[in-house]
Amino acid sequence: CSVKCQKEHRPKHKRACKKRAAELRDEILFKQPESSHFGDCPICCLPLSLDQSKSSLYSCCSKLICIGCALANHKLQDKEEEIRKSCPFCRQPVSSTEKEADRNTKKRIEVNDPVALRQWGYRRYSEGDHKSAFEYWTRAAKLGDASAHYELSHSYQEGTGGVEKNEKLEMYHLEQAAIGGHPSARNNLGCAEGKNRRHDRAMKHLIIAANLGYDNSLKLLRTFHAEGIVSKEDLASALRGHQAAVDATKSPQREAAEVYRNGSLLKGEGAWLRVNK
């Protein structure tokens, strides 16, 4: 119903309106996201792994680049003997100092880049300025950043950042993060529903998270299957979905990059992957 309709006929169908609104919300909430909140690598266009050690965030453009493309760029520039390395996406010079990286991030903040806003929120939080962190995450969340919504849910859960504990807002931001493909948020929603004995809703959340490749949700589903809460068919489907999500993040280029990275780190030469993390 429109606002006008609700005002004019509220006494007649208030309960029906609320029920329908909840149904519409659930349709959005329980829709399987196409990918996790990390999305795809903007270069090879393959889904990014949930393992953050397998990608690098570049402050110049706020792009998350997979380990395979980061290494390919590194080797190409080594071959061409470039003195100043450049970003594999925007081709801007890679910052060589923390001050340069901070300057790049601030430039992105000036144009309301949600990733830069979220990352600066992390910086403020690590420095103990929780109120400022909350403000940056709020700005990023308004621009649709799922990770920022996830951090706001923690703020309302713990009562940090200058706000009081608020379970309603905590759940709202968890739901927004989950809708945006954040598997940890989805897993937390499943746990919350499980505590409230709403097992059907809990299982839906956990299955969606497992289908995004989230290991913890798959472990919980195995536990619930052993307790007779999850059917054999649902667990089998979740196992297939989880494996498909994990396999989608793999490629020969990425696997070769992992081998190269591990060897580089042993030799103390792994800086190519740690740029602007």
PDB file of C-alpha atoms in Angstrom:
ATOM      1  CA  CYS A   1       0.000   0.000   0.000  1.00  0.00           C
ATOM      2  CA  SER A   2       1.016   3.595  -0.542  1.00  0.00           C
ATOM      3  CA  VAL A   3       1.353   5.961   2.404  1.00  0.00           C
ATOM      4  CA  LYS A   4      -1.899   7.661   1.417  1.00  0.00           C
ATOM      5  CA  CYS A   5      -3.727   4.340   1.258  1.00  0.00           C
ATOM      6  CA  GLN A   6      -2.384   3.299   4.650  1.00  0.00           C
ATOM      7  CA  LYS A   7      -3.539   6.548   6.244  1.00  0.00           C
ATOM      8  CA  GLU A   8      -7.021   6.411   4.732  1.00  0.00           C
ATOM      9  CA  HIS A   9      -7.706   2.735   5.362  1.00  0.00           C
ATOM     10  CA  ARG A  10      -5.368   1.974   8.267  1.00  0.00           C
ATOM     11  CA  PRO A  11      -8.114   0.832  10.648  1.00  0.00           C
ATOM     12  CA  LYS A  12      -9.420  -1.628   8.075  1.00  0.00           C
ATOM     13  CA  HIS A  13      -6.276  -3.454   7.037  1.00  0.00           C
ATOM     14  CA  LYS A  14      -3.408  -2.429   9.312  1.00  0.00           C
ATOM     15  CA  ARG A  15      -2.594  -6.047  10.141  1.00  0.00           C
ATOM     16  CA  ALA A  16      -2.731  -7.139   6.503  1.00  0.00           C
ATOM     17  CA  CYS A  17      -0.391  -4.296   5.483  1.00  0.00           C
ATOM     18  CA  LYS A  18       2.186  -5.257   8.086  1.00  0.00           C
ATOM     19  CA  LYS A  19       1.999  -8.911   7.078  1.00  0.00           C
ATOM     20  CA  ARG A  20       2.469  -8.100   3.395  1.00  0.00           C
ATOM     21  CA  ALA A  21       5.344  -5.717   4.152  1.00  0.00           C
ATOM     22  CA  ALA A  22       7.095  -8.496   6.097  1.00  0.00           C
ATOM     23  CA  GLU A  23       6.555 -10.917   3.195  1.00  0.00           C
ATOM     24  CA  LEU A  24       8.065  -8.475   0.711  1.00  0.00           C
ATOM     25  CA  ARG A  25      11.027  -7.903   3.011  1.00  0.00           C
ATOM     26  CA  ASP A  26      11.632 -11.649   3.284  1.00  0.00           C
ATOM     27  CA  GLU A  27      11.572 -12.002  -0.498  1.00  0.00           C
ATOM     28  CA  ILE A  28      14.489  -9.582  -0.661  1.00  0.00           C
ATOM     29  CA  LEU A  29      16.251 -10.952   2.418  1.00  0.00           C
ATOM     30  CA  PHE A  30      16.209 -14.604   1.388  1.00  0.00           C
ATOM     31  CA  LYS A  31      17.178 -14.096  -2.243  1.00  0.00           C
ATOM     32  CA  GLN A  32      20.497 -15.784  -3.039  1.00  0.00           C
ATOM     33  CA  PRO A  33      23.074 -13.072  -3.953  1.00  0.00           C
ATOM     34  CA  GLU A  34      24.884 -13.577  -7.249  1.00  0.00           C
ATOM     35  CA  SER A  35      28.230 -13.213  -5.476  1.00  0.00           C
ATOM     36  CA  SER A  36      29.762 -12.269  -2.156  1.00  0.00           C
ATOM     37  CA  HIS A  37      30.179  -8.630  -1.139  1.00  0.00           C
ATOM     38  CA  PHE A  38      33.718  -8.770  -2.605  1.00  0.00           C
ATOM     39  CA  GLY A  39      32.287  -9.272  -6.088  1.00  0.00           C
ATOM     40  CA  ASP A  40      34.547 -10.094  -9.042  1.00  0.00           C
ATOM     41  CA  CYS A  41      38.114  -9.127  -9.807  1.00  0.00           C
ATOM     42  CA  PRO A  42      37.730  -6.143 -12.200  1.00  0.00           C
ATOM     43  CA  ILE A  43      40.495  -7.490 -14.445  1.00  0.00           C
ATOM     44  CA  CYS A  44      39.917 -11.234 -14.899  1.00  0.00           C
ATOM     45  CA  CYS A  45      36.201 -10.956 -13.954  1.00  0.00           C
ATOM     46  CA  LEU A  46      36.306 -14.104 -11.793  1.00  0.00           C
ATOM     47  CA  PRO A  47      34.714 -14.093  -8.327  1.00  0.00           C
ATOM     48  CA  LEU A  48      37.081 -12.996  -5.572  1.00  0.00           C
ATOM     49  CA  SER A  49      37.914 -15.454  -2.808  1.00  0.00           C
ATOM     50  CA  LEU A  50      36.572 -14.888   0.700  1.00  0.00           C
ATOM     51  CA  ASP A  51      40.179 -15.421   1.821  1.00  0.00           C
ATOM     52  CA  GLN A  52      41.450 -11.835   1.873  1.00  0.00           C
ATOM     53  CA  SER A  53      45.077 -12.975   1.648  1.00  0.00           C
ATOM     54  CA  LYS A  54      44.299 -13.858  -1.973  1.00  0.00           C
ATOM     55  CA  SER A  55      43.647 -10.279  -3.083  1.00  0.00           C
ATOM     56  CA  SER A  56      45.030  -6.765  -2.718  1.00  0.00           C
ATOM     57  CA  LEU A  57      43.191  -3.475  -2.233  1.00  0.00           C
ATOM     58  CA  TYR A  58      44.707  -0.539  -4.103  1.00  0.00           C
ATOM     59  CA  SER A  59      44.233   2.873  -2.517  1.00  0.00           C
ATOM     60  CA  CYS A  60      44.523   4.753  -5.832  1.00  0.00           C
ATOM     61  CA  CYS A  61      41.208   3.413  -7.169  1.00  0.00           C
ATOM     62  CA  SER A  62      39.787   1.393  -4.234  1.00  0.00           C
ATOM     63  CA  LYS A  63      39.754  -1.732  -6.390  1.00  0.00           C
ATOM     64  CA  LEU A  64      40.233  -5.223  -4.975  1.00  0.00           C
ATOM     65  CA  ILE A  65      42.486  -7.179  -7.326  1.00  0.00           C
ATOM     66  CA  CYS A  66      42.976 -10.951  -7.193  1.00  0.00           C
ATOM     67  CA  ILE A  67      46.373 -12.482  -6.508  1.00  0.00           C
ATOM     68  CA  GLY A  68      46.643 -13.787 -10.084  1.00  0.00           C
ATOM     69  CA  CYS A  69      46.195 -10.405 -11.742  1.00  0.00           C
ATOM     70  CA  ALA A  70      48.388  -8.672  -9.147  1.00  0.00           C
ATOM     71  CA  LEU A  71      51.242 -11.061  -9.912  1.00  0.00           C
ATOM     72  CA  ALA A  72      50.761 -10.829 -13.679  1.00  0.00           C
ATOM     73  CA  ASN A  73      51.046  -7.046 -13.412  1.00  0.00           C
ATOM     74  CA  HIS A  74      54.112  -7.341 -11.169  1.00  0.00           C
ATOM     75  CA  LYS A  75      55.913  -9.680 -13.582  1.00  0.00           C
ATOM     76  CA  LEU A  76      55.032  -7.546 -16.620  1.00  0.00           C
ATOM     77  CA  GLN A  77      56.466  -4.440 -15.031  1.00  0.00           C
ATOM     78  CA  ASP A  78      59.565  -6.308 -13.901  1.00  0.00           C
ATOM     79  CA  LYS A  79      60.063  -7.466 -17.482  1.00  0.00           C
ATOM     80  CA  GLU A  80      59.695  -3.916 -18.770  1.00  0.00           C
ATOM     81  CA  GLU A  81      61.982  -2.710 -15.954  1.00  0.00           C
ATOM     82  CA  GLU A  82      59.607  -0.016 -14.809  1.00  0.00           C
ATOM     83  CA  ILE A  83      61.130   2.018 -11.993  1.00  0.00           C
ATOM     84  CA  ARG A  84      57.786   2.993 -10.453  1.00  0.00           C
ATOM     85  CA  LYS A  85      55.206   0.225 -10.286  1.00  0.00           C
ATOM     86  CA  SER A  86      51.658   1.023 -11.350  1.00  0.00           C
ATOM     87  CA  CYS A  87      48.214  -0.201 -10.325  1.00  0.00           C
ATOM     88  CA  PRO A  88      47.049  -3.158 -12.457  1.00  0.00           C
ATOM     89  CA  PHE A  89      43.628  -1.524 -12.866  1.00  0.00           C
ATOM     90  CA  CYS A  90      43.886   2.268 -13.107  1.00  0.00           C
ATOM     91  CA  ARG A  91      47.621   2.322 -14.028  1.00  0.00           C
ATOM     92  CA  GLN A  92      48.358   5.061 -11.495  1.00  0.00           C
ATOM     93  CA  PRO A  93      51.727   4.771  -9.700  1.00  0.00           C
ATOM     94  CA  VAL A  94      51.487   2.499  -6.665  1.00  0.00           C
ATOM     95  CA  SER A  95      52.083   4.351  -3.403  1.00  0.00           C
ATOM     96  CA  SER A  96      55.476   3.526  -1.926  1.00  0.00           C
ATOM     97  CA  THR A  97      54.801   4.929   1.540  1.00  0.00           C
ATOM     98  CA  GLU A  98      51.908   4.897   4.006  1.00  0.00           C
ATOM     99  CA  LYS A  99      51.571   8.677   3.635  1.00  0.00           C
ATOM    100  CA  GLU A 100      51.047   8.328  -0.108  1.00  0.00           C
ATOM    101  CA  ALA A 101      48.464   5.599   0.438  1.00  0.00           C
ATOM    102  CA  ASP A 102      46.639   7.806   2.974  1.00  0.00           C
ATOM    103  CA  ARG A 103      46.680  10.695   0.508  1.00  0.00           C
ATOM    104  CA  ASN A 104      45.137   8.470  -2.157  1.00  0.00           C
ATOM    105  CA  THR A 105      42.444   7.268   0.251  1.00  0.00           C
ATOM    106  CA  LYS A 106      41.556  10.836   1.228  1.00  0.00           C
ATOM    107  CA  LYS A 107      41.164  11.737  -2.436  1.00  0.00           C
ATOM    108  CA  ARG A 108      38.745   8.836  -2.832  1.00  0.00           C
ATOM    109  CA  ILE A 109      36.863   9.963   0.281  1.00  0.00           C
ATOM    110  CA  GLU A 110      36.408  13.424  -1.254  1.00  0.00           C
ATOM    111  CA  VAL A 111      34.431  11.847  -4.104  1.00  0.00           C
ATOM    112  CA  ASN A 112      32.376   9.695  -1.699  1.00  0.00           C
ATOM    113  CA  ASP A 113      33.985   6.368  -2.558  1.00  0.00           C
ATOM    114  CA  PRO A 114      32.270   3.879  -0.188  1.00  0.00           C
ATOM    115  CA  VAL A 115      35.305   1.575  -0.053  1.00  0.00           C
ATOM    116  CA  ALA A 116      37.625   4.429   0.921  1.00  0.00           C
ATOM    117  CA  LEU A 117      35.127   5.635   3.529  1.00  0.00           C
ATOM    118  CA  ARG A 118      34.886   2.154   5.007  1.00  0.00           C
ATOM    119  CA  GLN A 119      38.660   1.672   5.047  1.00  0.00           C
ATOM    120  CA  TRP A 120      39.158   5.031   6.755  1.00  0.00           C
ATOM    121  CA  GLY A 121      36.608   3.917   9.314  1.00  0.00           C
ATOM    122  CA  TYR A 122      38.803   0.890  10.026  1.00  0.00           C
ATOM    123  CA  ARG A 123      41.770   3.219  10.456  1.00  0.00           C
ATOM    124  CA  ARG A 124      39.909   5.415  12.925  1.00  0.00           C
ATOM    125  CA  TYR A 125      38.665   2.386  14.852  1.00  0.00           C
ATOM    126  CA  SER A 126      42.181   0.930  15.164  1.00  0.00           C
ATOM    127  CA  GLU A 127      43.334   4.304  16.519  1.00  0.00           C
ATOM    128  CA  GLY A 128      40.657   4.165  19.201  1.00  0.00           C
ATOM    129  CA  ASP A 129      38.385   6.820  17.663  1.00  0.00           C
ATOM    130  CA  HIS A 130      35.237   4.697  17.550  1.00  0.00           C
ATOM    131  CA  LYS A 131      32.893   7.655  17.094  1.00  0.00           C
ATOM    132  CA  SER A 132      34.694   8.834  13.959  1.00  0.00           C
ATOM    133  CA  ALA A 133      34.803   5.254  12.665  1.00  0.00           C
ATOM    134  CA  PHE A 134      31.049   4.993  13.148  1.00  0.00           C
ATOM    135  CA  GLU A 135      30.528   8.180  11.148  1.00  0.00           C
ATOM    136  CA  TYR A 136      32.643   6.946   8.227  1.00  0.00           C
ATOM    137  CA  TRP A 137      30.891   3.574   8.218  1.00  0.00           C
ATOM    138  CA  THR A 138      27.525   5.319   8.268  1.00  0.00           C
ATOM    139  CA  ARG A 139      28.474   7.323   5.173  1.00  0.00           C
ATOM    140  CA  ALA A 140      29.725   4.186   3.408  1.00  0.00           C
ATOM    141  CA  ALA A 141      26.594   2.224   4.376  1.00  0.00           C
ATOM    142  CA  LYS A 142      24.362   4.937   2.895  1.00  0.00           C
ATOM    143  CA  LEU A 143      26.227   4.353  -0.376  1.00  0.00           C
ATOM    144  CA  GLY A 144      25.448   0.623  -0.193  1.00  0.00           C
ATOM    145  CA  ASP A 145      28.679  -0.819   1.220  1.00  0.00           C
ATOM    146  CA  ALA A 146      27.850  -4.209   2.774  1.00  0.00           C
ATOM    147  CA  SER A 147      30.968  -4.319   4.966  1.00  0.00           C
ATOM    148  CA  ALA A 148      30.078  -0.924   6.433  1.00  0.00           C
ATOM    149  CA  HIS A 149      26.610  -2.206   7.327  1.00  0.00           C
ATOM    150  CA  TYR A 150      28.273  -5.185   9.007  1.00  0.00           C
ATOM    151  CA  GLU A 151      30.499  -2.925  11.116  1.00  0.00           C
ATOM    152  CA  LEU A 152      27.516  -0.773  12.090  1.00  0.00           C
ATOM    153  CA  SER A 153      25.711  -3.883  13.299  1.00  0.00           C
ATOM    154  CA  HIS A 154      28.622  -4.526  15.656  1.00  0.00           C
ATOM    155  CA  SER A 155      28.525  -0.920  16.842  1.00  0.00           C
ATOM    156  CA  TYR A 156      24.857  -1.239  17.790  1.00  0.00           C
ATOM    157  CA  GLN A 157      25.462  -4.660  19.323  1.00  0.00           C
ATOM    158  CA  GLU A 158      28.290  -3.399  21.540  1.00  0.00           C
ATOM    159  CA  GLY A 159      27.116   0.176  22.052  1.00  0.00           C
ATOM    160  CA  THR A 160      30.297   1.741  20.639  1.00  0.00           C
ATOM    161  CA  GLY A 161      30.894   4.752  18.419  1.00  0.00           C
ATOM    162  CA  GLY A 162      28.769   7.087  20.535  1.00  0.00           C
ATOM    163  CA  VAL A 163      25.564   5.058  20.154  1.00  0.00           C
ATOM    164  CA  GLU A 164      23.630   2.970  22.652  1.00  0.00           C
ATOM    165  CA  LYS A 165      22.991  -0.730  22.205  1.00  0.00           C
ATOM    166  CA  ASN A 166      20.053  -1.200  19.862  1.00  0.00           C
ATOM    167  CA  GLU A 167      19.024  -4.704  18.832  1.00  0.00           C
ATOM    168  CA  LYS A 168      16.591  -3.467  16.202  1.00  0.00           C
ATOM    169  CA  LEU A 169      19.245  -1.408  14.402  1.00  0.00           C
ATOM    170  CA  GLU A 170      21.796  -4.183  14.880  1.00  0.00           C
ATOM    171  CA  MET A 171      19.532  -6.618  13.039  1.00  0.00           C
ATOM    172  CA  TYR A 172      18.649  -4.048  10.375  1.00  0.00           C
ATOM    173  CA  HIS A 173      22.306  -3.512   9.454  1.00  0.00           C
ATOM    174  CA  LEU A 174      23.014  -7.243   9.591  1.00  0.00           C
ATOM    175  CA  GLU A 175      20.179  -7.807   7.141  1.00  0.00           C
ATOM    176  CA  GLN A 176      21.409  -5.055   4.818  1.00  0.00           C
ATOM    177  CA  ALA A 177      24.911  -6.544   4.873  1.00  0.00           C
ATOM    178  CA  ALA A 178      23.502 -10.022   4.192  1.00  0.00           C
ATOM    179  CA  ILE A 179      21.433  -8.740   1.273  1.00  0.00           C
ATOM    180  CA  GLY A 180      24.653  -7.230  -0.090  1.00  0.00           C
ATOM    181  CA  GLY A 181      26.334 -10.648  -0.068  1.00  0.00           C
ATOM    182  CA  HIS A 182      28.235 -10.496   3.236  1.00  0.00           C
ATOM    183  CA  PRO A 183      28.508 -14.164   4.341  1.00  0.00           C
ATOM    184  CA  SER A 184      29.522 -13.418   7.950  1.00  0.00           C
ATOM    185  CA  ALA A 185      26.454 -11.210   8.366  1.00  0.00           C
ATOM    186  CA  ARG A 186      24.288 -13.929   6.845  1.00  0.00           C
ATOM    187  CA  ASN A 187      25.823 -16.498   9.205  1.00  0.00           C
ATOM    188  CA  ASN A 188      25.147 -14.236  12.212  1.00  0.00           C
ATOM    189  CA  LEU A 189      21.519 -13.886  11.167  1.00  0.00           C
ATOM    190  CA  GLY A 190      21.262 -17.666  10.983  1.00  0.00           C
ATOM    191  CA  CYS A 191      22.690 -17.988  14.493  1.00  0.00           C
ATOM    192  CA  ALA A 192      20.284 -15.331  15.821  1.00  0.00           C
ATOM    193  CA  GLU A 193      17.289 -17.072  14.270  1.00  0.00           C
ATOM    194  CA  GLY A 194      18.503 -20.392  15.672  1.00  0.00           C
ATOM    195  CA  LYS A 195      18.663 -18.947  19.184  1.00  0.00           C
ATOM    196  CA  ASN A 196      15.058 -17.810  18.762  1.00  0.00           C
ATOM    197  CA  ARG A 197      14.106 -21.371  17.747  1.00  0.00           C
ATOM    198  CA  ARG A 198      13.090 -20.257  14.260  1.00  0.00           C
ATOM    199  CA  HIS A 199      14.953 -23.064  12.589  1.00  0.00           C
ATOM    200  CA  ASP A 200      13.424 -22.707   9.135  1.00  0.00           C
ATOM    201  CA  ARG A 201      14.671 -19.129   8.818  1.00  0.00           C
ATOM    202  CA  ALA A 202      18.017 -20.029  10.381  1.00  0.00           C
ATOM    203  CA  MET A 203      18.613 -22.806   7.861  1.00  0.00           C
ATOM    204  CA  LYS A 204      17.752 -20.530   4.938  1.00  0.00           C
ATOM    205  CA  HIS A 205      20.383 -18.021   6.076  1.00  0.00           C
ATOM    206  CA  LEU A 206      23.040 -20.684   6.604  1.00  0.00           C
ATOM    207  CA  ILE A 207      22.382 -22.312   3.234  1.00  0.00           C
ATOM    208  CA  ILE A 208      22.692 -18.954   1.458  1.00  0.00           C
ATOM    209  CA  ALA A 209      26.003 -18.276   3.235  1.00  0.00           C
ATOM    210  CA  ALA A 210      27.270 -21.774   2.404  1.00  0.00           C
ATOM    211  CA  ASN A 211      26.370 -21.175  -1.247  1.00  0.00           C
ATOM    212  CA  LEU A 212      28.678 -18.143  -1.131  1.00  0.00           C
ATOM    213  CA  GLY A 213      31.533 -20.409  -0.069  1.00  0.00           C
ATOM    214  CA  TYR A 214      31.444 -19.608   3.667  1.00  0.00           C
ATOM    215  CA  ASP A 215      32.997 -22.481   5.626  1.00  0.00           C
ATOM    216  CA  ASN A 216      31.520 -21.684   9.056  1.00  0.00           C
ATOM    217  CA  SER A 217      27.951 -21.900   7.785  1.00  0.00           C
ATOM    218  CA  LEU A 218      28.654 -25.250   6.164  1.00  0.00           C
ATOM    219  CA  LYS A 219      30.038 -26.552   9.480  1.00  0.00           C
ATOM    220  CA  LEU A 220      26.880 -25.407  11.277  1.00  0.00           C
ATOM    221  CA  LEU A 221      24.710 -27.129   8.683  1.00  0.00           C
ATOM    222  CA  ARG A 222      26.616 -30.359   9.251  1.00  0.00           C
ATOM    223  CA  THR A 223      25.996 -30.009  12.999  1.00  0.00           C
ATOM    224  CA  PHE A 224      22.292 -29.322  12.509  1.00  0.00           C
ATOM    225  CA  HIS A 225      22.040 -32.290  10.148  1.00  0.00           C
ATOM    226  CA  ALA A 226      23.478 -34.537  12.864  1.00  0.00           C
ATOM    227  CA  GLU A 227      20.818 -33.147  15.233  1.00  0.00           C
ATOM    228  CA  GLY A 228      18.047 -33.856  12.732  1.00  0.00           C
ATOM    229  CA  ILE A 229      17.257 -30.206  12.018  1.00  0.00           C
ATOM    230  CA  VAL A 230      18.616 -30.128   8.450  1.00  0.00           C
ATOM    231  CA  SER A 231      17.563 -32.768   5.945  1.00  0.00           C
ATOM    232  CA  LYS A 232      20.040 -34.874   4.009  1.00  0.00           C
ATOM    233  CA  GLU A 233      18.853 -33.299   0.750  1.00  0.00           C
ATOM    234  CA  ASP A 234      19.337 -29.738   2.012  1.00  0.00           C
ATOM    235  CA  LEU A 235      22.819 -30.530   3.308  1.00  0.00           C
ATOM    236  CA  ALA A 236      23.791 -32.175   0.019  1.00  0.00           C
ATOM    237  CA  SER A 237      22.548 -29.134  -1.888  1.00  0.00           C
ATOM    238  CA  ALA A 238      24.520 -26.808   0.388  1.00  0.00           C
ATOM    239  CA  LEU A 239      27.663 -28.914  -0.074  1.00  0.00           C
ATOM    240  CA  ARG A 240      27.342 -28.672  -3.850  1.00  0.00           C
ATOM    241  CA  GLY A 241      26.682 -24.936  -3.701  1.00  0.00           C
ATOM    242  CA  HIS A 242      29.649 -24.348  -1.402  1.00  0.00           C
ATOM    243  CA  GLN A 243      32.013 -26.326  -3.614  1.00  0.00           C
ATOM    244  CA  ALA A 244      30.774 -24.531  -6.724  1.00  0.00           C
ATOM    245  CA  ALA A 245      31.393 -21.146  -5.086  1.00  0.00           C
ATOM    246  CA  VAL A 246      34.916 -22.133  -4.043  1.00  0.00           C
ATOM    247  CA  ASP A 247      35.724 -23.586  -7.470  1.00  0.00           C
ATOM    248  CA  ALA A 248      34.510 -20.410  -9.181  1.00  0.00           C
ATOM    249  CA  THR A 249      37.258 -18.414  -7.456  1.00  0.00           C
ATOM    250  CA  LYS A 250      40.015 -20.679  -8.781  1.00  0.00           C
ATOM    251  CA  SER A 251      42.036 -20.373 -11.963  1.00  0.00           C
ATOM    252  CA  PRO A 252      45.436 -21.633 -13.170  1.00  0.00           C
ATOM    253  CA  GLN A 253      46.738 -18.056 -12.963  1.00  0.00           C
ATOM    254  CA  ARG A 254      45.645 -17.674  -9.331  1.00  0.00           C
ATOM    255  CA  GLU A 255      46.977 -21.068  -8.303  1.00  0.00           C
ATOM    256  CA  ALA A 256      50.355 -20.294  -9.872  1.00  0.00           C
ATOM    257  CA  ALA A 257      50.368 -16.934  -8.087  1.00  0.00           C
ATOM    258  CA  GLU A 258      49.821 -18.626  -4.727  1.00  0.00           C
ATOM    259  CA  VAL A 259      52.812 -20.889  -5.308  1.00  0.00           C
ATOM    260  CA  TYR A 260      54.896 -17.894  -6.358  1.00  0.00           C
ATOM    261  CA  ARG A 261      53.700 -15.851  -3.368  1.00  0.00           C
ATOM    262  CA  ASN A 262      54.558 -18.559  -0.875  1.00  0.00           C
ATOM    263  CA  GLY A 263      58.042 -18.842  -2.338  1.00  0.00           C
ATOM    264  CA  SER A 264      58.458 -15.057  -2.358  1.00  0.00           C
ATOM    265  CA  LEU A 265      57.431 -14.740   1.278  1.00  0.00           C
ATOM    266  CA  LEU A 266      59.972 -17.375   2.280  1.00  0.00           C
ATOM    267  CA  LYS A 267      62.634 -15.304   0.526  1.00  0.00           C
ATOM    268  CA  GLY A 268      61.328 -12.039   1.990  1.00  0.00           C
ATOM    269  CA  GLU A 269      60.230 -10.794  -1.437  1.00  0.00           C
ATOM    270  CA  GLY A 270      56.447 -10.762  -1.075  1.00  0.00           C
ATOM    271  CA  ALA A 271      55.874  -7.008  -1.165  1.00  0.00           C
ATOM    272  CA  TRP A 272      54.208  -7.230  -4.591  1.00  0.00           C
ATOM    273  CA  LEU A 273      51.072  -8.691  -2.953  1.00  0.00           C
ATOM    274  CA  ARG A 274      50.963  -6.459   0.086  1.00  0.00           C
ATOM    275  CA  VAL A 275      50.666  -3.159  -1.744  1.00  0.00           C
ATOM    276  CA  ASN A 276      47.991  -0.895  -0.297  1.00  0.00           C
ATOM    277  CA  LYS A 277      46.289  -3.628   1.723  1.00  0.00           C
TER     278      LYS A 277
END
